[in-house]
mmCIF file of C-alpha atoms in Angstrom:
data_model
loop_
_atom_site.group_PDB
_atom_site.id
_atom_site.type_symbol
_atom_site.label_atom_id
_atom_site.label_comp_id
_atom_site.label_asym_id
_atom_site.label_seq_id
_atom_site.Cartn_x
_atom_site.Cartn_y
_atom_site.Cartn_z
ATOM 1 C CA UNK A 1 -24.031 -55.591 51.551
ATOM 2 C CA UNK A 2 -22.122 -52.359 49.845
ATOM 3 C CA UNK A 3 -18.922 -54.234 50.509
ATOM 4 C CA UNK A 4 -20.686 -57.573 48.894
ATOM 5 C CA UNK A 5 -22.540 -55.430 45.646
ATOM 6 C CA UNK A 6 -18.874 -53.484 45.245
ATOM 7 C CA UNK A 7 -17.470 -56.493 44.296
ATOM 8 C CA UNK A 8 -19.684 -58.569 42.629
ATOM 9 C CA UNK A 9 -19.896 -55.164 40.470
ATOM 10 C CA UNK A 10 -16.171 -54.899 40.174
ATOM 11 C CA UNK A 11 -15.734 -57.997 38.701
ATOM 12 C CA UNK A 12 -18.928 -57.832 36.388
ATOM 13 C CA UNK A 13 -17.703 -54.921 34.491
ATOM 14 C CA UNK A 14 -13.517 -56.234 34.479
ATOM 15 C CA UNK A 15 -14.471 -59.032 32.701
ATOM 16 C CA UNK A 16 -17.051 -57.175 31.016
ATOM 17 C CA UNK A 17 -14.313 -55.044 29.583
ATOM 18 C CA UNK A 18 -12.131 -57.562 28.811
ATOM 19 C CA UNK A 19 -13.846 -59.743 26.461
ATOM 20 C CA UNK A 20 -15.009 -56.624 24.664
ATOM 21 C CA UNK A 21 -11.915 -56.004 23.976
ATOM 22 C CA UNK A 22 -10.920 -59.349 23.274
ATOM 23 C CA UNK A 23 -13.750 -59.155 20.623
ATOM 24 C CA UNK A 24 -12.325 -55.720 19.208
ATOM 25 C CA UNK A 25 -8.453 -57.277 19.003
ATOM 26 C CA UNK A 26 -10.080 -60.811 17.745
ATOM 27 C CA UNK A 27 -12.105 -59.926 15.036
ATOM 28 C CA UNK A 28 -9.618 -57.228 14.033
ATOM 29 C CA UNK A 29 -6.630 -59.241 13.891
ATOM 30 C CA UNK A 30 -7.874 -62.135 11.668
ATOM 31 C CA UNK A 31 -8.946 -62.767 8.592
ATOM 32 C CA UNK A 32 -11.039 -65.160 8.641
ATOM 33 C CA UNK A 33 -13.897 -62.618 10.715
ATOM 34 C CA UNK A 34 -13.026 -59.431 8.255
ATOM 35 C CA UNK A 35 -16.757 -60.103 6.941
ATOM 36 C CA UNK A 36 -19.766 -57.052 7.694
ATOM 37 C CA UNK A 37 -21.164 -60.033 10.289
ATOM 38 C CA UNK A 38 -18.149 -59.505 12.495
ATOM 39 C CA UNK A 39 -17.050 -56.193 11.961
ATOM 40 C CA UNK A 40 -21.117 -55.198 13.040
ATOM 41 C CA UNK A 41 -20.650 -57.369 16.454
ATOM 42 C CA UNK A 42 -16.312 -55.184 17.005
ATOM 43 C CA UNK A 43 -18.830 -52.399 16.571
ATOM 44 C CA UNK A 44 -20.932 -53.304 18.884
ATOM 45 C CA UNK A 45 -18.713 -54.872 21.331
ATOM 46 C CA UNK A 46 -16.846 -51.410 21.846
ATOM 47 C CA UNK A 47 -20.576 -49.465 22.377
ATOM 48 C CA UNK A 48 -20.745 -52.217 25.596
ATOM 49 C CA UNK A 49 -17.333 -51.441 26.366
ATOM 50 C CA UNK A 50 -18.288 -47.659 26.293
ATOM 51 C CA UNK A 51 -21.799 -47.906 27.658
ATOM 52 C CA UNK A 52 -21.270 -49.384 31.279
ATOM 53 C CA UNK A 53 -18.666 -47.011 31.412
ATOM 54 C CA UNK A 54 -21.180 -44.031 31.719
ATOM 55 C CA UNK A 55 -22.318 -44.959 34.964
ATOM 56 C CA UNK A 56 -20.654 -48.094 36.148
ATOM 57 C CA UNK A 57 -18.125 -46.579 37.675
ATOM 58 C CA UNK A 58 -19.868 -43.567 39.600
ATOM 59 C CA UNK A 59 -21.756 -46.654 41.168
ATOM 60 C CA UNK A 60 -18.300 -48.182 42.875
ATOM 61 C CA UNK A 61 -16.960 -44.886 43.439
ATOM 62 C CA UNK A 62 -20.739 -44.042 45.505
ATOM 63 C CA UNK A 63 -20.981 -48.091 47.242
ATOM 64 C CA UNK A 64 -17.467 -47.248 48.585
ATOM 65 C CA UNK A 65 -18.505 -43.315 50.081
ATOM 66 C CA UNK A 66 -21.784 -45.153 51.797
ATOM 67 C CA UNK A 67 -19.223 -47.276 53.691
ATOM 68 C CA UNK A 68 -17.437 -44.251 54.842
ATOM 69 C CA UNK A 69 -20.704 -42.787 55.541
ATOM 70 C CA UNK A 70 -20.035 -40.406 52.859
ATOM 71 C CA UNK A 71 -22.564 -39.043 49.943
ATOM 72 C CA UNK A 72 -21.475 -38.689 46.155
ATOM 73 C CA UNK A 73 -21.355 -35.862 44.675
ATOM 74 C CA UNK A 74 -21.711 -34.556 41.023
ATOM 75 C CA UNK A 75 -21.550 -31.421 39.331
ATOM 76 C CA UNK A 76 -24.561 -30.251 36.997
ATOM 77 C CA UNK A 77 -22.350 -30.136 34.114
ATOM 78 C CA UNK A 78 -21.428 -33.237 34.279
ATOM 79 C CA UNK A 79 -24.925 -34.857 35.502
ATOM 80 C CA UNK A 80 -25.811 -33.685 31.904
ATOM 81 C CA UNK A 81 -22.918 -34.815 30.386
ATOM 82 C CA UNK A 82 -23.707 -38.483 31.759
ATOM 83 C CA UNK A 83 -27.700 -38.378 30.790
ATOM 84 C CA UNK A 84 -26.520 -37.156 27.175
ATOM 85 C CA UNK A 85 -23.860 -40.071 26.611
ATOM 86 C CA UNK A 86 -25.989 -42.699 28.463
ATOM 87 C CA UNK A 87 -28.930 -41.949 26.352
ATOM 88 C CA UNK A 88 -27.392 -41.513 23.082
ATOM 89 C CA UNK A 89 -26.015 -44.894 23.536
ATOM 90 C CA UNK A 90 -28.766 -46.804 24.803
ATOM 91 C CA UNK A 91 -29.877 -44.957 21.315
ATOM 92 C CA UNK A 92 -27.192 -46.054 19.665
ATOM 93 C CA UNK A 93 -27.173 -49.253 20.191
ATOM 94 C CA UNK A 94 -30.778 -50.298 19.364
ATOM 95 C CA UNK A 95 -30.143 -48.582 15.545
ATOM 96 C CA UNK A 96 -27.042 -51.175 15.549
ATOM 97 C CA UNK A 97 -29.304 -53.957 16.550
ATOM 98 C CA UNK A 98 -31.784 -52.782 13.288
ATOM 99 C CA UNK A 99 -28.500 -52.912 11.367
ATOM 100 C CA UNK A 100 -27.234 -55.933 12.176
ATOM 101 C CA UNK A 101 -30.905 -57.380 12.000
ATOM 102 C CA UNK A 102 -30.688 -56.009 8.421
ATOM 103 C CA UNK A 103 -27.345 -57.614 7.811
ATOM 104 C CA UNK A 104 -28.707 -60.877 8.254
ATOM 105 C CA UNK A 105 -31.756 -60.394 6.559
ATOM 106 C CA UNK A 106 -30.040 -59.646 3.844
ATOM 107 C CA UNK A 107 -27.332 -63.153 4.423
ATOM 108 C CA UNK A 108 -30.352 -65.774 4.076
ATOM 109 C CA UNK A 109 -33.427 -63.513 2.615
ATOM 110 C CA UNK A 110 -31.144 -62.108 -0.001
ATOM 111 C CA UNK A 111 -27.618 -64.631 -0.293
ATOM 112 C CA UNK A 112 -26.833 -63.897 -4.020
ATOM 113 C CA UNK A 113 -26.655 -60.286 -3.362
ATOM 114 C CA UNK A 114 -25.195 -60.205 -0.022
ATOM 115 C CA UNK A 115 -21.150 -59.470 -0.617
ATOM 116 C CA UNK A 116 -22.969 -56.792 -2.822
ATOM 117 C CA UNK A 117 -25.142 -54.901 -0.573
ATOM 118 C CA UNK A 118 -22.904 -55.780 2.816
ATOM 119 C CA UNK A 119 -19.798 -54.233 1.155
ATOM 120 C CA UNK A 120 -17.701 -52.950 3.479
ATOM 121 C CA UNK A 121 -17.869 -49.239 2.566
ATOM 122 C CA UNK A 122 -21.382 -50.072 3.400
ATOM 123 C CA UNK A 123 -20.657 -51.593 6.737
ATOM 124 C CA UNK A 124 -18.809 -48.217 6.780
ATOM 125 C CA UNK A 125 -22.049 -45.886 6.395
ATOM 126 C CA UNK A 126 -24.957 -48.274 8.641
ATOM 127 C CA UNK A 127 -22.577 -48.426 11.597
ATOM 128 C CA UNK A 128 -21.496 -44.627 11.317
ATOM 129 C CA UNK A 129 -25.003 -43.835 10.979
ATOM 130 C CA UNK A 130 -26.606 -46.070 13.578
ATOM 131 C CA UNK A 131 -24.024 -43.111 15.759
ATOM 132 C CA UNK A 132 -24.838 -40.330 14.605
ATOM 133 C CA UNK A 133 -28.678 -41.097 14.546
ATOM 134 C CA UNK A 134 -27.981 -41.937 18.273
ATOM 135 C CA UNK A 135 -26.166 -39.240 19.540
ATOM 136 C CA UNK A 136 -27.879 -36.421 17.837
ATOM 137 C CA UNK A 137 -31.570 -38.175 18.667
ATOM 138 C CA UNK A 138 -30.853 -36.911 22.800
ATOM 139 C CA UNK A 139 -30.016 -33.529 21.888
ATOM 140 C CA UNK A 140 -33.010 -31.412 22.225
ATOM 141 C CA UNK A 141 -34.141 -33.413 25.311
ATOM 142 C CA UNK A 142 -30.870 -33.178 26.531
ATOM 143 C CA UNK A 143 -30.861 -29.231 26.060
ATOM 144 C CA UNK A 144 -34.867 -28.685 27.836
ATOM 145 C CA UNK A 145 -33.641 -30.774 30.518
ATOM 146 C CA UNK A 146 -30.619 -28.419 31.090
ATOM 147 C CA UNK A 147 -32.886 -25.768 31.212
ATOM 148 C CA UNK A 148 -35.559 -27.165 33.928
ATOM 149 C CA UNK A 149 -35.185 -24.716 37.011
ATOM 150 C CA UNK A 150 -33.973 -27.296 40.494
ATOM 151 C CA UNK A 151 -34.786 -26.953 44.026
ATOM 152 C CA UNK A 152 -34.709 -28.906 47.267
ATOM 153 C CA UNK A 153 -32.273 -30.676 48.344
ATOM 154 C CA UNK A 154 -30.175 -31.491 45.201
ATOM 155 C CA UNK A 155 -30.468 -35.116 46.003
ATOM 156 C CA UNK A 156 -30.102 -37.446 42.595
ATOM 157 C CA UNK A 157 -32.447 -40.620 43.723
ATOM 158 C CA UNK A 158 -30.272 -43.325 41.625
ATOM 159 C CA UNK A 159 -26.856 -43.696 41.129
ATOM 160 C CA UNK A 160 -26.240 -42.155 37.854
ATOM 161 C CA UNK A 161 -28.602 -39.007 36.675
ATOM 162 C CA UNK A 162 -31.690 -41.130 34.509
ATOM 163 C CA UNK A 163 -34.208 -38.528 33.226
ATOM 164 C CA UNK A 164 -36.865 -39.252 36.099
ATOM 165 C CA UNK A 165 -34.776 -38.739 38.893
ATOM 166 C CA UNK A 166 -34.181 -35.320 38.029
ATOM 167 C CA UNK A 167 -37.729 -34.612 36.355
ATOM 168 C CA UNK A 168 -38.398 -35.593 40.231
ATOM 169 C CA UNK A 169 -36.262 -32.064 41.436
ATOM 170 C CA UNK A 170 -37.523 -29.409 38.858
ATOM 171 C CA UNK A 171 -39.644 -27.296 40.410
ATOM 172 C CA UNK A 172 -41.300 -25.365 37.826
ATOM 173 C CA UNK A 173 -43.716 -27.712 35.243
ATOM 174 C CA UNK A 174 -42.280 -30.486 33.696
ATOM 175 C CA UNK A 175 -45.170 -32.752 31.632
ATOM 176 C CA UNK A 176 -44.221 -30.938 28.644
ATOM 177 C CA UNK A 177 -40.684 -33.237 29.276
ATOM 178 C CA UNK A 178 -41.872 -35.530 30.396
ATOM 179 C CA UNK A 179 -44.753 -36.147 26.605
ATOM 180 C CA UNK A 180 -40.989 -35.751 24.591
ATOM 181 C CA UNK A 181 -39.426 -38.681 26.823
ATOM 182 C CA UNK A 182 -41.907 -40.664 26.612
ATOM 183 C CA UNK A 183 -42.521 -39.481 22.914
ATOM 184 C CA UNK A 184 -38.561 -40.185 21.703
ATOM 185 C CA UNK A 185 -37.982 -43.877 24.073
ATOM 186 C CA UNK A 186 -41.270 -44.825 22.015
ATOM 187 C CA UNK A 187 -39.617 -43.439 18.781
ATOM 188 C CA UNK A 188 -36.182 -45.203 19.154
ATOM 189 C CA UNK A 189 -37.218 -48.160 21.340
ATOM 190 C CA UNK A 190 -40.526 -49.727 20.202
ATOM 191 C CA UNK A 191 -39.598 -48.560 15.858
ATOM 192 C CA UNK A 192 -36.227 -50.356 16.578
ATOM 193 C CA UNK A 193 -37.763 -53.406 18.719
ATOM 194 C CA UNK A 194 -40.573 -53.169 14.881
ATOM 195 C CA UNK A 195 -37.723 -53.243 12.263
ATOM 196 C CA UNK A 196 -36.034 -55.909 14.276
ATOM 197 C CA UNK A 197 -39.555 -58.347 14.566
ATOM 198 C CA UNK A 198 -40.322 -57.254 10.816
ATOM 199 C CA UNK A 199 -36.997 -58.245 9.728
ATOM 200 C CA UNK A 200 -37.095 -61.900 11.612
ATOM 201 C CA UNK A 201 -39.917 -62.539 9.961
ATOM 202 C CA UNK A 202 -38.672 -62.311 7.290
ATOM 203 C CA UNK A 203 -36.051 -64.471 7.491
ATOM 204 C CA UNK A 204 -38.297 -67.435 9.726
ATOM 205 C CA UNK A 205 -40.511 -67.276 7.097
ATOM 206 C CA UNK A 206 -37.747 -67.933 4.124
ATOM 207 C CA UNK A 207 -35.565 -70.338 6.522
ATOM 208 C CA UNK A 208 -39.131 -72.357 6.778
ATOM 209 C CA UNK A 209 -38.947 -72.647 2.631
ATOM 210 C CA UNK A 210 -35.875 -74.029 2.225
ATOM 211 C CA UNK A 211 -35.572 -77.732 1.571
ATOM 212 C CA UNK A 212 -36.313 -79.934 4.335
ATOM 213 C CA UNK A 213 -32.917 -81.785 3.431
ATOM 214 C CA UNK A 214 -31.048 -78.100 3.106
ATOM 215 C CA UNK A 215 -28.942 -77.310 6.673
ATOM 216 C CA UNK A 216 -31.909 -75.440 8.374
ATOM 217 C CA UNK A 217 -30.883 -75.934 11.974
ATOM 218 C CA UNK A 218 -27.867 -73.890 11.010
ATOM 219 C CA UNK A 219 -29.668 -70.957 9.667
ATOM 220 C CA UNK A 220 -31.732 -70.841 12.633
ATOM 221 C CA UNK A 221 -28.872 -70.738 15.420
ATOM 222 C CA UNK A 222 -26.640 -67.772 12.567
ATOM 223 C CA UNK A 223 -30.296 -65.749 14.033
ATOM 224 C CA UNK A 224 -30.716 -67.435 17.236
ATOM 225 C CA UNK A 225 -28.059 -65.112 19.371
ATOM 226 C CA UNK A 226 -29.044 -62.514 17.664
ATOM 227 C CA UNK A 227 -32.813 -63.104 19.060
ATOM 228 C CA UNK A 228 -31.472 -63.456 22.264
ATOM 229 C CA UNK A 229 -29.306 -60.339 22.814
ATOM 230 C CA UNK A 230 -32.602 -58.470 21.151
ATOM 231 C CA UNK A 231 -35.047 -60.080 23.670
ATOM 232 C CA UNK A 232 -33.025 -59.690 26.755
ATOM 233 C CA UNK A 233 -32.118 -55.856 25.900
ATOM 234 C CA UNK A 234 -35.995 -55.007 24.861
ATOM 235 C CA UNK A 235 -37.123 -56.459 27.563
ATOM 236 C CA UNK A 236 -35.402 -54.768 29.930
ATOM 237 C CA UNK A 237 -35.466 -51.050 28.151
ATOM 238 C CA UNK A 238 -39.596 -51.194 27.555
ATOM 239 C CA UNK A 239 -39.757 -52.164 30.721
ATOM 240 C CA UNK A 240 -37.615 -49.381 32.610
ATOM 241 C CA UNK A 241 -38.622 -46.505 30.185
ATOM 242 C CA UNK A 242 -42.612 -47.197 28.111
ATOM 243 C CA UNK A 243 -44.485 -46.207 31.840
ATOM 244 C CA UNK A 244 -45.341 -43.536 33.854
ATOM 245 C CA UNK A 245 -42.348 -42.113 34.447
ATOM 246 C CA UNK A 246 -43.780 -41.340 38.064
ATOM 247 C CA UNK A 247 -43.345 -44.821 38.580
ATOM 248 C CA UNK A 248 -40.224 -45.581 37.917
ATOM 249 C CA UNK A 249 -37.749 -44.248 40.203
ATOM 250 C CA UNK A 250 -37.229 -46.847 42.695
ATOM 251 C CA UNK A 251 -38.169 -49.929 40.395
ATOM 252 C CA UNK A 252 -35.659 -48.125 38.181
ATOM 253 C CA UNK A 253 -32.560 -47.978 39.922
ATOM 254 C CA UNK A 254 -32.757 -52.095 40.736
ATOM 255 C CA UNK A 255 -33.718 -52.711 36.816
ATOM 256 C CA UNK A 256 -31.253 -50.528 35.720
ATOM 257 C CA UNK A 257 -28.286 -52.811 36.913
ATOM 258 C CA UNK A 258 -29.175 -55.312 33.678
ATOM 259 C CA UNK A 259 -28.793 -53.381 31.204
ATOM 260 C CA UNK A 260 -25.720 -51.243 32.728
ATOM 261 C CA UNK A 261 -23.842 -54.243 34.396
ATOM 262 C CA UNK A 262 -24.711 -57.473 33.087
ATOM 263 C CA UNK A 263 -26.397 -57.198 29.806
ATOM 264 C CA UNK A 264 -22.260 -55.880 28.553
ATOM 265 C CA UNK A 265 -21.404 -59.212 29.674
ATOM 266 C CA UNK A 266 -23.545 -60.852 28.861
ATOM 267 C CA UNK A 267 -24.229 -59.997 24.785
ATOM 268 C CA UNK A 268 -20.044 -61.042 23.969
ATOM 269 C CA UNK A 269 -20.908 -64.668 25.391
ATOM 270 C CA UNK A 270 -23.832 -65.073 23.879
ATOM 271 C CA UNK A 271 -23.088 -63.119 20.518
ATOM 272 C CA UNK A 272 -19.151 -63.940 20.253
ATOM 273 C CA UNK A 273 -18.281 -67.024 22.477
ATOM 274 C CA UNK A 274 -20.714 -69.272 21.581
ATOM 275 C CA UNK A 275 -19.771 -68.984 18.218
ATOM 276 C CA UNK A 276 -17.088 -71.183 16.003
ATOM 277 C CA UNK A 277 -15.143 -68.797 14.171
ATOM 278 C CA UNK A 278 -14.465 -66.623 16.745
ATOM 279 C CA UNK A 279 -13.338 -69.608 19.261
ATOM 280 C CA UNK A 280 -11.036 -70.842 16.634
ATOM 281 C CA UNK A 281 -9.403 -67.525 16.110
ATOM 282 C CA UNK A 282 -9.134 -67.266 20.037
ATOM 283 C CA UNK A 283 -8.057 -70.660 19.927
ATOM 284 C CA UNK A 284 -5.551 -69.426 17.045
ATOM 285 C CA UNK A 285 -4.419 -66.140 18.839
ATOM 286 C CA UNK A 286 -3.963 -67.749 22.023
ATOM 287 C CA UNK A 287 -1.627 -70.460 20.734
ATOM 288 C CA UNK A 288 0.060 -67.619 18.985
ATOM 289 C CA UNK A 289 0.701 -65.386 22.538
ATOM 290 C CA UNK A 290 1.490 -68.856 24.058
ATOM 291 C CA UNK A 291 4.484 -69.312 21.752
ATOM 292 C CA UNK A 292 5.512 -66.106 21.147
ATOM 293 C CA UNK A 293 7.734 -66.723 24.410
ATOM 294 C CA UNK A 294 9.619 -69.673 22.999
ATOM 295 C CA UNK A 295 11.672 -69.284 19.693
ATOM 296 C CA UNK A 296 10.490 -71.334 17.189
ATOM 297 C CA UNK A 297 12.355 -72.182 13.605
ATOM 298 C CA UNK A 298 10.869 -75.049 11.181
ATOM 299 C CA UNK A 299 13.274 -76.843 8.822
ATOM 300 C CA UNK A 300 11.861 -77.835 5.744
ATOM 301 C CA UNK A 301 14.049 -78.286 2.428
ATOM 302 C CA UNK A 302 16.966 -76.717 3.259
ATOM 303 C CA UNK A 303 14.154 -73.728 4.212
ATOM 304 C CA UNK A 304 13.477 -72.798 7.844
ATOM 305 C CA UNK A 305 10.361 -70.942 8.841
ATOM 306 C CA UNK A 306 9.604 -68.212 11.242
ATOM 307 C CA UNK A 307 6.518 -67.490 13.131
ATOM 308 C CA UNK A 308 3.946 -68.298 15.079
ATOM 309 C CA UNK A 309 3.136 -72.422 15.719
ATOM 310 C CA UNK A 310 -0.398 -72.852 14.810
ATOM 311 C CA UNK A 311 0.047 -70.295 12.240
ATOM 312 C CA UNK A 312 -0.249 -70.192 9.064
ATOM 313 C CA UNK A 313 2.037 -67.097 8.334
ATOM 314 C CA UNK A 314 5.476 -68.485 8.410
ATOM 315 C CA UNK A 315 8.161 -66.046 6.899
ATOM 316 C CA UNK A 316 10.102 -68.200 4.930
ATOM 317 C CA UNK A 317 14.287 -67.411 4.722
ATOM 318 C CA UNK A 318 16.725 -69.699 2.546
ATOM 319 C CA UNK A 319 20.358 -69.860 4.869
ATOM 320 C CA UNK A 320 22.880 -68.060 2.985
ATOM 321 C CA UNK A 321 24.354 -71.106 2.620
ATOM 322 C CA UNK A 322 21.669 -72.252 0.489
ATOM 323 C CA UNK A 323 21.284 -69.068 -0.996
ATOM 324 C CA UNK A 324 24.883 -68.195 -2.673
ATOM 325 C CA UNK A 325 24.547 -71.800 -3.724
ATOM 326 C CA UNK A 326 21.629 -71.699 -5.933
ATOM 327 C CA UNK A 327 23.046 -67.882 -7.391
ATOM 328 C CA UNK A 328 26.224 -69.658 -8.586
ATOM 329 C CA UNK A 329 24.083 -72.395 -10.252
ATOM 330 C CA UNK A 330 22.203 -69.895 -11.128
ATOM 331 C CA UNK A 331 25.411 -68.186 -12.745
ATOM 332 C CA UNK A 332 26.908 -71.042 -14.460
ATOM 333 C CA UNK A 333 23.820 -72.207 -16.209
ATOM 334 C CA UNK A 334 23.414 -68.645 -17.815
ATOM 335 C CA UNK A 335 26.939 -69.661 -19.478
#
């Protein structure tokens, strides 16, 4: 059973890294994707590279060690670092989803002001604010958790250092920590979810007010992929964290596989690979990669064009004889 689970997790994790990195490269290199919506998708893909990387390699290592009847060990410092990074990246994902919902709200509800509000500088500030907010939100809880006295077998009943199994190992009273964790989860998760729902309520209202002969379907399609990601993410996150801590340990081990392993693979497929602009950019990049191995020179009216097949970026070169001939004509006309 362990070897089957190892192969499945390894394949899904590898695919998610490859697809997310590919999307980042395509958005970065293709001029037609240099728009606010794709900028945020690129930032989101960057997050989805690191979020599973914090926990999945440890899961794979643990599965391999179980095949040899060995236990995976982790130092206390590494455990705290993993706890901090996992929840900091999770909080950042919440805030990024809010920013992306705001981007869709401005695009549909205030289209005339869209490029003014979502100019590149503001997009950078929004994304930077999401990262700073996510990594700041969990600092106090992590410090408090690191100061708790632990005793007993010191075996974490999970494949990563989650809050519930760590609290279960504590010797001291942890009720204040459980209350703090629950309050922070509610503020980060539920508040972000509420802001997203409000944004899409305004979006839906604006779409319904459009004249019947306008392209409502396109407007719905623009936001449908975002809503699918939101529902998948918040469905599992609310189930995992907005519950009493004592009920979480065994159920969360199975449920957490979905946001840690499956969601980073599904998000780029839902967000990007179903998008027509991204598909065209991927096809263009694929053609460039295929044709980069063969020489390509197109001659048109004495000019030679060097570049990638299917690409509009060619470098025009005048043949040397034609250049000398043109120079001779220019000198002759001056006289």
